[in-house]
Amino acid sequence: MGNLLEIQGLKTYFYSDGRVIPAVDGVDISLRKGETLGIVGESGSGKSVTSLSVMRLLPKTGSRIEDGQILYKGNSLLQLSENEMRDIRGNEIAMIFQEPMTSLNPVYTVGQQLTETVMLHRGYSKKEAREHAIEMLKKVHIPRAEKIVDEYPHQLSGGMRQRVMIAMAMSCDPELLIADEPTTALDVTIQAQILDLMRELRNTQGTSILLITHDLGVVAEMCDRVVVMYAGQVVEQADVFTLFERPSHPYTQGLMKSMPKVDQDLDRLDSIPGNVPLPGTIKQGCRFASRCPFVEEKCLAEEPPLYTLQDGQQSRCWLHADAAGKEVAGA
Amino acid sequence: MNTLLEVKGLKKYFPIRAGLLGKTQGFVKAVDDVSFTVHEGETLGIVGESGCGKSTTGRSIIRLLEPTAGDVVFKGQNLTGLKGEELRKMRRDLQIVFQDPYASLNPRMTVGAILEEPLKIHGLAGTTERRQRVKDLLDIVGLTEHHYNRYPHEFSGGQRQRIGIARALITKPKLIVADEPVSALDVSIQSQILNLMKDLQEQFQLTYIFISHDLSVVRHISDRVGVMYLGRMVELAPKHELYDNPQHPYTQALLSAVPHPDPREVRERIILSGDVPSPANPPTGCAFHTRCHACMEICKTDRPELKQTTEGHWVACHLY
C-alpha cells in the first residue's frame, strides 16, 4: 500500500501582535490508501491546523506554512496554484467540519449546496446534479430525500445537517475524507448513527479517512492507526491496538488514565496536573515536561526525538533512549 | 439517609408566542411532570441528550427559572412559594456551577470581587474576614491567593471552572447543582475538576445534582442516576443498577451508543432511528414510543408512570 497523503516536517505558524505562534511545529504524518488515521489531541495541540494546512484553507493573513511538504499521491499540494488546488478540494479531498450549522450556508437550500460541487467538478447539468444530490441524500439515509433537497439547513436537526455535510463531502467520491471532530457537537445516539454511516461509506467506497478528534472512544471504534499530538507536535504514533494496549508516551498514558469509563468504577481518576500549554510558550526541552510524572533534568533541557519502538510505534520521550538506543532514533 | 430535597410533579412550560400581538400558540414542555428525591450527602446524576430538559430541571429547582407547576421541598420548606428576602436566604444553601467558564464569570470583576460578592449580599462576613475566607477558598480549590487580584481572562478554562466552583462554595451551601461543569474542558483538565468536586464533597458534606450528557462522567461522580427523555424522567436507579441492568429501552440504547476506548471490543449496538421529537409537540403516550424497538399499542396512548421494579430502581415503561 502506497501513501496517499504524506505530511513531512510541516510547520504552520500564526502571527499576531508581533508574536509568532507555532501552532504546528514540525509534524510528520502519513496516511496509507484505504486507511483511517486518527489524530488525537486536546485544544491547542495543532490537530485542526494540520488538517486545514492540507486543505490549504488557512486564513490568508496572519498565518503561513513556514516549512515542510504535503504530498498527495506524490505531488506537492503546497506548490499548486489556487486554481489547481480548487480542482482537488471537494473533488479528491473533501472535508467535514465540526459545526454543521456554521458550515452550511443558511440562505441556500440543501440541494443548491449539494449540486454546486458536482456541477463544478463533474460538469453535470442542473438536472443531473439534482438527481445526484437526491441519490446522495438517500445514501446517507436521509428520509424523504426528494423533499429535504429543497429545504434550508435551519429546518433540519443537528444529526440531519451532519448527514448533509457528509453527503456533500462524498458527492464527488473523494479519495480522502478529512473529518474534523465530525460528531463532537452531536448527542451520543446521533453520534452512533453518524459513525455507523462513515464506516459504511468507507467500506463501500474505499475512502481513506483522516479523523480528527479528542474522543479516544471514537478513535478506538473507527481508526486503524492513531497519531497523538501535543502542543504542535506528534508525541506518539501507533496502530490502534498497540496504542490502547501499551501507550508509550507519558502524555498518552495520562490521557487514557484520566478518562472516566462507562463500564468501570474508579474511585479516583488519575489526572494530568497543570494546564494544556498555549502554543509557543514552551521554548526549551520536552513540551510535556512540566506536567510529566517521569520528568528528569534532561527533559527540561533538551527536546526528545521521536523514537521508533517495536511494531512501528513511535514515541517522543527520553524514556525510550536506553531501550531503543541512539542508532534507531527516528526522525 | 435523610432526604434533603424533594421534587414533586415539577413542570416547566415555555410559551411559544407568534404573530403581531405575541399570542401564545402553544407550549414547549421542557420539563413535564418530573419527581425525584435527593438524599443528604449523595450525588444524583441527571443524564440525557440535548433538549431533554435536564438543565431546565436544575434551574427550576433553584428558581433561576420559575416552575410552571410542582413543588420543590428543600429541608422541609417548599421553595416554589418563597419570595424576596426568604428566597435569598434560602439560596445561600443552594448554589449552581455553570457549564461555560468563559461566559459565567464577569470579565470586569477581579476573582476576589467575584468571590466576595455572595458574602456581601448575604452579609456573611466583615471586610477583613471576607478577604481571608476568599483566600482560604482559593487555596482549597487549587488556586493560590496571588490570583485574588486577577481577572477571569488571565485564566485557562480549567482554572476558571475552579473559580466557578469556589463562587458556589463561598456561602457554604448544602446543595450544589452542577450543570455540565466539565463539558467545555479538555480530557486531562476534566479529570482534575471531577477529582476536586469529589474532594470538596467529602470535606464540606455537600450534596450534588450533577447534570451532564456524558454517561461516563456521570457514572464516575454519581451515587444514583436519573435518565431524562423529552422532559420526563424515564429511569432512576442507583448507579450500578442503572449501568449494569438498564431497563428502559431508551437507557439501553443510550448506553450502547457510547464508544468504548477499546479497539478489540465488538459490541451489539442498538442504533436508534430518527431524531428526538420536538418538545413543543411531543408524541402521545410514552414520549419514546416513536423510536422504541419494543413499542406496543398501549405505548401510543397511555403515558407510563415511574414505577419501582426492584429496590430503588424506578422505570417509566409499559414493559414493566
XYZ file of C-alpha atoms in Angstrom:
651
model
C 0.000 0.000 0.000
C 1.421 3.330 -1.009
C 0.947 6.513 0.932
C -1.966 8.583 -0.234
C -1.007 11.552 1.857
C 2.335 12.405 3.294
C 2.947 15.337 5.587
C 6.649 15.975 6.092
C 8.113 18.371 8.627
C 5.082 20.636 8.471
C 5.381 23.932 10.298
C 2.359 26.221 10.288
C 2.813 29.434 12.224
C 0.381 32.187 13.128
C 1.397 35.789 13.593
C -0.418 38.198 15.849
C 0.668 41.352 17.665
C 4.252 40.764 16.610
C 4.266 37.341 18.240
C 4.877 34.084 16.442
C 2.618 31.204 17.426
C 3.908 27.862 16.160
C 0.563 26.025 16.045
C 2.033 23.125 14.095
C 5.721 22.696 14.717
C 7.380 20.006 12.665
C 4.769 17.327 12.064
C 5.244 14.127 10.045
C 2.143 12.123 9.272
C 1.487 9.633 6.529
C -1.810 8.116 5.525
C -1.963 4.913 3.520
C -4.561 4.291 0.902
C -7.776 2.899 2.362
C -6.694 3.599 5.906
C -8.490 5.503 8.640
C -5.991 7.540 10.588
C -6.966 9.294 13.789
C -5.339 12.459 15.043
C -5.969 12.875 18.765
C -5.149 15.851 20.902
C -6.568 18.471 23.230
C -7.240 22.088 22.384
C -4.180 23.850 21.035
C -2.430 20.632 20.027
C -2.450 21.683 16.386
C -4.658 18.884 15.068
C -7.141 21.129 13.281
C -4.458 23.440 11.900
C -2.741 20.382 10.422
C -5.895 19.448 8.540
C -6.533 22.998 7.376
C -2.948 23.134 6.110
C -3.594 20.042 3.983
C -6.719 21.623 2.517
C -4.930 24.962 2.210
C -7.819 26.607 3.987
C -5.782 28.648 6.451
C -6.644 32.316 6.751
C -4.761 34.322 4.108
C -3.450 36.842 6.582
C -1.736 36.073 9.844
C -0.778 32.506 9.063
C 1.872 30.845 6.977
C 3.172 27.399 6.235
C 6.781 28.033 7.176
C 8.338 24.783 6.230
C 7.625 21.233 5.186
C 5.890 19.322 2.453
C 2.408 17.992 1.933
C 2.398 15.284 -0.717
C -0.860 13.951 -2.085
C -0.287 10.929 -4.358
C 3.321 12.044 -4.511
C 2.546 15.575 -5.720
C 3.159 18.577 -3.548
C -0.066 20.355 -2.628
C 1.830 23.399 -1.482
C 3.214 24.038 -4.954
C -0.179 24.073 -6.659
C -1.818 27.284 -7.822
C -5.105 28.257 -6.221
C -6.946 27.037 -9.333
C -5.257 23.670 -9.341
C -5.952 23.342 -5.631
C -9.621 24.049 -6.254
C -9.731 21.056 -8.599
C -8.582 18.844 -5.769
C -10.565 20.363 -2.936
C -14.067 18.912 -2.711
C -13.225 16.568 -5.545
C -10.332 14.361 -4.488
C -10.008 15.579 -0.923
C -13.190 16.535 0.917
C -13.723 17.781 4.411
C -16.390 17.606 7.118
C -16.347 20.168 9.892
C -17.462 20.021 13.479
C -20.281 22.529 13.427
C -22.812 21.529 10.787
C -24.800 24.717 11.338
C -21.986 27.136 10.649
C -20.528 25.162 7.774
C -23.737 25.048 5.746
C -24.888 28.238 4.076
C -28.204 29.259 5.668
C -29.540 31.117 2.607
C -29.229 28.226 0.143
C -31.293 25.065 0.098
C -29.652 21.728 0.791
C -29.980 20.895 -2.907
C -28.277 24.071 -4.094
C -25.316 23.338 -1.834
C -25.155 19.694 -2.815
C -25.232 20.353 -6.552
C -22.517 23.000 -6.534
C -19.616 20.565 -6.216
C -20.701 18.116 -8.925
C -21.592 20.908 -11.345
C -18.166 22.426 -10.790
C -16.047 19.288 -10.736
C -18.042 16.872 -12.862
C -19.714 19.291 -15.276
C -23.157 17.870 -14.505
C -26.200 19.729 -15.810
C -28.608 21.164 -13.273
C -30.990 18.266 -13.713
C -28.306 15.607 -13.424
C -26.853 17.337 -10.416
C -30.226 17.416 -8.691
C -30.763 13.721 -9.270
C -27.289 13.063 -7.980
C -27.998 15.198 -4.908
C -31.129 13.189 -4.114
C -29.223 9.973 -4.600
C -26.514 11.191 -2.211
C -29.098 12.155 0.407
C -30.523 8.653 0.162
C -27.044 7.204 0.539
C -26.630 8.960 3.866
C -30.072 7.641 4.890
C -31.972 10.877 4.914
C -35.686 10.122 4.851
C -37.867 11.960 2.309
C -34.783 12.906 0.265
C -36.893 14.365 -2.555
C -38.374 16.881 -0.122
C -35.342 17.575 2.035
C -33.386 18.569 -1.054
C -35.488 21.755 -1.257
C -35.305 22.588 2.421
C -32.983 25.019 4.167
C -30.392 23.953 6.756
C -32.289 25.550 9.657
C -35.202 23.200 9.016
C -33.022 20.199 9.799
C -31.813 18.788 13.100
C -28.133 18.638 14.015
C -27.772 14.999 13.039
C -29.505 15.590 9.709
C -27.275 18.567 8.962
C -24.211 16.478 9.623
C -25.605 13.876 7.211
C -25.994 16.605 4.606
C -22.385 17.666 5.234
C -21.277 14.082 4.702
C -23.398 13.780 1.547
C -21.767 16.958 0.287
C -18.271 15.737 1.106
C -18.920 12.361 -0.501
C -20.679 13.661 -3.592
C -17.575 13.628 -5.814
C -16.489 10.277 -4.412
C -13.292 11.651 -2.858
C -10.234 9.505 -2.239
C -9.511 11.241 1.021
C -12.027 12.491 3.556
C -10.827 14.788 6.310
C -13.284 14.774 9.205
C -12.571 17.383 11.876
C -14.480 16.443 15.041
C -17.457 15.272 12.954
C -19.529 14.097 15.916
C -18.436 16.381 18.736
C -21.486 18.641 18.510
C -23.885 15.708 18.367
C -25.708 13.706 21.009
C -24.383 10.236 21.699
C -27.212 8.339 19.990
C -26.850 10.563 16.913
C -23.079 10.179 17.068
C -23.552 6.415 16.870
C -25.654 6.882 13.723
C -23.078 9.145 12.078
C -20.108 6.914 12.921
C -22.040 3.977 11.540
C -22.643 5.913 8.342
C -18.989 6.896 7.988
C -17.942 3.273 8.434
C -20.433 2.182 5.817
C -19.218 4.754 3.284
C -15.616 3.813 3.945
C -16.383 0.151 3.342
C -18.395 0.689 0.176
C -16.391 3.498 -1.445
C -12.942 2.647 -0.092
C -12.396 6.208 1.048
C -9.327 6.953 3.169
C -10.223 8.975 6.249
C -8.237 11.410 8.347
C -10.297 11.628 11.532
C -9.533 14.436 13.928
C -10.994 14.028 17.382
C -10.395 14.435 21.089
C -12.505 11.380 21.916
C -10.489 8.204 22.463
C -13.664 6.141 22.330
C -14.342 7.309 18.785
C -10.726 6.568 17.863
C -10.900 3.024 19.215
C -14.002 2.395 17.223
C -13.064 3.950 13.894
C -9.326 4.083 13.339
C -6.627 1.760 12.052
C -3.782 3.939 13.190
C -3.506 6.848 15.602
C -1.332 9.928 15.874
C -1.314 11.708 19.245
C -0.475 15.398 19.115
C 0.565 17.691 21.931
C 1.487 21.365 21.709
C 2.037 21.338 17.944
C 3.985 18.089 17.748
C 3.401 14.401 17.222
C 4.221 12.747 20.544
C 3.097 9.232 19.733
C 2.079 7.195 16.754
C 0.941 3.588 16.618
C -1.643 1.208 15.250
C -4.839 1.374 17.240
C -4.380 -1.931 19.101
C -0.844 -1.153 20.194
C -1.823 2.341 21.283
C -4.615 1.182 23.560
C -2.716 -1.862 24.863
C 0.579 -0.204 25.632
C 0.590 3.536 25.215
C 4.229 4.538 25.484
C 4.301 8.314 25.818
C 3.527 9.615 29.319
C 1.007 12.047 27.842
C -0.941 9.285 26.089
C -0.813 7.197 29.249
C -2.065 10.129 31.301
C -4.838 10.858 28.835
C -6.113 7.300 28.981
C -5.994 7.122 32.756
C -7.791 10.424 33.169
C -10.884 9.304 31.285
C -13.859 8.103 33.293
C -15.129 4.769 31.933
C -18.733 3.954 31.265
C -18.293 0.279 32.184
C -15.933 0.543 35.130
C -15.831 2.113 38.540
C -12.833 4.078 39.606
C -12.712 5.758 42.929
C -10.418 8.486 41.726
C -9.299 9.433 38.283
C -5.632 9.827 37.604
C -5.248 13.268 36.241
C -2.550 15.131 34.419
C -1.566 18.107 36.571
C -1.280 21.626 35.204
C -2.807 23.120 32.094
C -2.667 22.499 28.388
C 0.117 24.883 27.295
C -0.521 27.651 24.827
C 1.411 27.044 21.611
C 4.819 28.665 21.622
C 5.058 29.150 25.382
C 7.455 26.273 25.884
C 10.785 27.239 24.388
C 13.074 24.550 25.664
C 13.065 20.854 26.310
C 10.149 18.451 26.102
C 6.834 20.251 25.782
C 5.141 17.899 28.201
C 7.893 18.122 30.839
C 6.047 20.447 33.222
C 3.125 18.003 33.515
C 5.025 14.737 33.254
C 5.336 12.348 36.214
C 8.645 10.959 34.877
C 10.356 14.284 34.275
C 14.148 14.383 34.554
C 16.700 17.103 34.124
C 17.354 16.149 30.553
C 13.675 16.670 29.660
C 13.844 20.306 30.688
C 16.986 20.998 28.707
C 16.619 19.074 25.508
C 13.729 18.152 23.279
C 13.431 14.385 22.770
C 13.350 12.932 19.251
C 10.586 10.667 18.023
C 11.880 7.171 18.837
C 10.745 4.212 16.802
C 9.894 1.244 19.020
C 8.618 -2.188 18.038
C 5.669 -2.670 15.676
C 6.236 0.737 14.160
C 5.142 2.518 17.324
C 6.781 5.897 17.719
C 7.095 7.974 20.857
C 8.708 11.307 21.606
C 10.171 10.699 25.044
C 13.593 10.357 26.613
C 12.354 7.274 28.474
C 12.955 5.298 25.310
C 16.541 6.479 24.939
C 18.023 3.404 26.619
C 15.615 0.836 25.293
C 15.687 1.995 21.727
C 19.278 3.119 21.642
C 20.625 6.097 19.807
C 21.115 4.312 16.490
C 17.432 3.576 15.924
C 16.332 7.034 16.976
C 13.858 8.136 14.368
C 13.287 11.429 12.625
C -30.300 8.643 54.771
C -32.100 11.895 55.187
C -33.964 13.450 52.328
C -32.545 16.859 51.567
C -34.566 17.785 48.529
C -37.822 16.510 47.176
C -39.057 17.442 43.726
C -42.707 16.649 43.117
C -44.501 16.929 39.786
C -42.168 19.626 38.500
C -43.284 21.201 35.243
C -41.751 23.990 33.241
C -43.544 25.060 30.086
C -42.188 27.802 27.848
C -44.854 29.618 25.856
C -44.418 29.811 22.086
C -45.538 33.247 21.018
C -46.259 34.226 17.460
C -47.987 36.901 15.453
C -48.094 40.638 15.907
C -49.657 40.603 19.342
C -47.477 37.762 20.546
C -50.348 35.454 21.248
C -49.425 32.166 22.854
C -49.625 29.457 20.243
C -48.607 26.548 22.388
C -46.026 25.412 24.891
C -42.649 23.797 24.804
C -42.900 21.278 27.584
C -39.265 21.394 28.640
C -39.934 19.619 31.918
C -43.142 17.669 32.115
C -44.030 16.177 35.465
C -40.712 15.162 36.978
C -40.415 13.859 40.536
C -37.411 12.658 42.483
C -35.703 12.979 45.842
C -32.124 13.787 46.702
C -30.573 12.420 49.881
C -28.193 14.316 52.055
C -24.561 13.855 51.029
C -25.216 11.968 47.800
C -24.657 12.877 44.177
C -27.645 12.491 41.939
C -26.633 12.438 38.288
C -29.091 13.515 35.614
C -28.262 12.414 32.066
C -29.976 12.932 28.778
C -29.464 14.326 25.336
C -29.869 17.930 24.296
C -33.388 19.203 24.772
C -34.388 16.558 27.304
C -34.939 19.166 30.000
C -32.081 18.300 32.339
C -30.753 21.871 32.598
C -34.241 23.328 32.908
C -34.875 20.912 35.783
C -31.694 22.083 37.524
C -32.525 25.719 37.072
C -36.130 25.336 38.146
C -35.028 23.694 41.388
C -33.008 26.706 42.487
C -35.626 29.017 40.970
C -33.443 30.599 38.329
C -36.449 29.647 36.268
C -39.952 29.895 37.688
C -41.549 26.409 37.602
C -44.942 26.235 35.886
C -46.195 23.687 38.411
C -44.957 21.330 41.068
C -43.220 21.518 44.416
C -39.574 21.700 45.348
C -39.196 20.921 49.028
C -35.787 21.660 50.486
C -35.155 20.771 54.135
C -38.889 20.656 54.693
C -39.609 24.036 53.167
C -41.369 24.484 49.841
C -39.200 26.701 47.675
C -41.763 27.374 44.994
C -43.740 29.791 47.170
C -40.788 31.763 48.521
C -40.313 35.393 47.626
C -37.766 38.168 48.111
C -35.783 38.041 51.326
C -36.868 34.494 52.185
C -35.806 33.189 48.792
C -32.481 34.959 49.001
C -31.759 33.453 52.396
C -32.599 30.021 51.100
C -30.291 30.460 48.111
C -27.330 30.574 50.444
C -27.827 26.848 50.773
C -28.472 26.210 47.085
C -25.789 27.115 44.598
C -25.071 26.390 40.967
C -21.986 25.799 38.822
C -22.457 26.544 35.142
C -21.109 24.839 32.063
C -19.298 27.626 30.315
C -16.490 29.001 32.461
C -15.968 31.731 29.881
C -19.497 33.128 29.926
C -20.353 32.729 33.592
C -17.688 34.963 35.142
C -17.951 38.725 34.848
C -14.873 39.790 32.830
C -14.756 43.208 34.534
C -14.519 41.860 38.052
C -11.408 40.507 39.715
C -11.515 36.989 41.087
C -11.522 38.450 44.578
C -14.539 40.622 43.844
C -16.397 37.749 42.187
C -15.895 35.544 45.207
C -16.633 38.210 47.809
C -19.874 39.321 46.237
C -22.021 36.463 47.586
C -20.634 37.112 51.085
C -21.563 40.782 50.803
C -25.037 40.062 49.515
C -25.740 37.605 52.262
C -23.996 39.788 54.852
C -21.913 36.832 55.945
C -18.638 38.426 56.946
C -16.857 41.715 57.573
C -14.331 43.170 55.126
C -11.185 41.555 56.503
C -12.841 38.237 57.198
C -14.260 38.167 53.663
C -10.825 38.598 52.196
C -9.428 35.855 54.346
C -12.232 33.449 53.508
C -11.762 34.054 49.793
C -8.036 33.455 50.047
C -8.572 30.267 52.026
C -11.071 29.046 49.493
C -8.799 29.820 46.534
C -6.299 27.537 48.155
C -8.897 24.813 48.680
C -9.940 24.774 45.020
C -6.354 24.564 43.813
C -5.570 28.198 43.059
C -3.400 30.495 45.134
C -4.009 33.774 46.926
C -1.962 35.524 44.250
C -4.935 35.013 41.965
C -7.049 37.302 44.161
C -6.488 40.434 42.092
C -6.500 38.807 38.663
C -9.235 38.966 36.041
C -11.014 35.931 34.550
C -9.372 36.320 31.113
C -5.995 35.589 32.682
C -7.094 32.045 33.483
C -7.416 28.874 31.460
C -10.736 27.041 31.137
C -9.950 24.625 33.951
C -8.849 27.380 36.294
C -11.989 29.355 35.534
C -14.102 26.386 36.407
C -12.246 26.262 39.740
C -13.284 29.876 40.266
C -16.874 28.978 39.365
C -16.814 26.181 41.931
C -15.280 28.477 44.548
C -18.068 31.002 43.944
C -20.660 28.314 44.549
C -18.865 27.170 47.718
C -18.257 30.511 49.359
C -21.678 30.722 51.046
C -21.196 27.205 52.475
C -24.181 25.711 50.692
C -25.793 22.340 51.346
C -26.705 21.564 47.742
C -24.878 22.401 44.524
C -26.482 21.997 41.144
C -23.640 21.407 38.686
C -24.868 21.913 35.138
C -22.414 20.279 32.713
C -19.455 21.548 34.759
C -16.784 19.672 32.794
C -18.239 19.565 29.285
C -16.266 22.524 27.996
C -12.952 21.212 29.305
C -10.197 19.095 27.788
C -9.998 15.472 28.954
C -6.877 15.999 31.074
C -8.463 19.001 32.801
C -11.859 17.357 33.181
C -10.411 14.715 35.499
C -8.833 17.390 37.696
C -12.191 19.095 38.177
C -14.038 15.823 38.826
C -11.476 14.876 41.476
C -11.778 18.337 43.016
C -15.560 18.050 43.197
C -15.285 14.657 44.929
C -12.790 16.026 47.448
C -14.931 19.050 48.189
C -17.986 16.885 48.675
C -16.188 14.894 51.335
C -14.663 17.926 53.004
C -17.841 20.017 53.189
C -20.522 17.267 53.217
C -22.011 18.597 50.007
C -24.920 17.200 48.081
C -24.715 17.430 44.309
C -27.173 17.328 41.480
C -24.810 16.641 38.613
C -26.260 17.311 35.174
C -24.412 16.028 32.130
C -24.809 14.455 28.728
C -21.671 12.374 29.280
C -22.569 8.937 30.600
C -19.029 8.067 31.644
C -18.623 11.241 33.663
C -21.995 10.735 35.346
C -21.140 7.159 36.254
C -17.911 8.310 37.814
C -19.335 11.032 40.011
C -22.837 9.855 40.916
C -24.386 7.611 43.538
C -27.735 7.460 41.784
C -28.556 8.379 38.213
C -31.724 9.618 36.546
C -32.212 9.438 32.790
C -34.372 12.062 31.124
C -36.014 11.987 27.718
C -38.167 14.746 26.295
C -38.950 16.427 29.576
C -39.603 13.252 31.531
C -37.645 11.056 33.902
C -37.684 7.642 32.258
C -35.432 5.754 34.655
C -33.914 6.396 38.043
C -31.703 3.940 39.867
C -28.549 3.513 41.916
C -25.547 3.868 39.629
C -24.653 0.167 39.435
C -28.199 -0.886 38.797
C -28.592 1.643 36.018
C -25.361 0.892 34.201
C -25.325 -2.879 34.682
C -29.027 -3.530 34.405
C -30.664 -0.747 32.397
C -34.357 -1.435 31.945
C -35.846 1.351 29.874
C -35.271 0.802 26.145
C -34.013 4.368 25.858
C -31.420 3.885 28.606
C -30.316 0.663 26.916
C -29.871 2.434 23.585
C -28.124 5.388 25.187
C -25.626 3.166 26.994
C -24.943 1.053 23.939
C -24.217 4.171 21.863
C -21.246 5.262 23.973
C -17.997 4.460 22.140
C -15.682 2.419 24.351
C -11.956 3.127 24.300
C -11.157 -0.495 23.497
C -10.473 -1.305 19.848
C -10.814 -5.073 20.360
C -14.273 -4.909 21.765
C -17.079 -5.983 19.492
C -20.476 -4.994 20.742
C -24.008 -5.282 19.600
C -25.218 -1.734 19.353
C -28.770 -0.506 19.462
C -28.921 2.262 16.900
C -31.934 4.476 17.384
C -33.540 5.669 14.202
C -34.519 9.275 13.701
C -34.197 12.241 15.986
C -35.676 13.313 19.295
C -39.190 14.659 18.585
C -39.920 18.311 19.273
C -40.855 19.057 22.888
C -43.420 21.549 21.535
C -45.301 18.646 20.066
C -44.308 15.503 21.960
C -45.741 12.124 20.916
C -48.820 10.934 22.754
C -48.490 8.197 25.342
C -44.879 7.340 26.015
C -42.656 10.089 24.588
C -40.148 7.485 23.414
C -42.588 5.214 21.561
C -41.721 6.664 18.113
C -38.152 5.374 18.370
C -38.642 2.366 20.630
C -37.948 -1.151 19.355
C -40.296 -2.641 21.924
C -43.222 -0.333 21.207
C -46.659 -1.793 21.945
C -50.166 -0.445 21.302
C -50.580 0.832 24.830
C -47.397 2.928 24.491
C -49.016 5.090 21.823
C -51.898 6.122 24.022
C -51.036 5.806 27.713
C -48.214 7.618 29.356
C -46.266 5.203 31.579
C -45.790 6.197 35.208
C -42.495 5.872 37.032
C -42.759 2.504 38.828
C -40.400 0.802 41.238
C -39.315 -2.560 39.775
C -36.695 -3.530 42.307
C -35.485 -1.715 45.408
C -34.655 1.831 44.402
C -34.906 1.147 40.662
C -37.619 3.219 39.023
C -38.689 2.862 35.397
C -41.372 4.559 33.339
C -42.147 1.892 30.746
C -45.132 -0.324 29.991
C -42.828 -3.343 29.692
C -42.504 -3.488 33.454
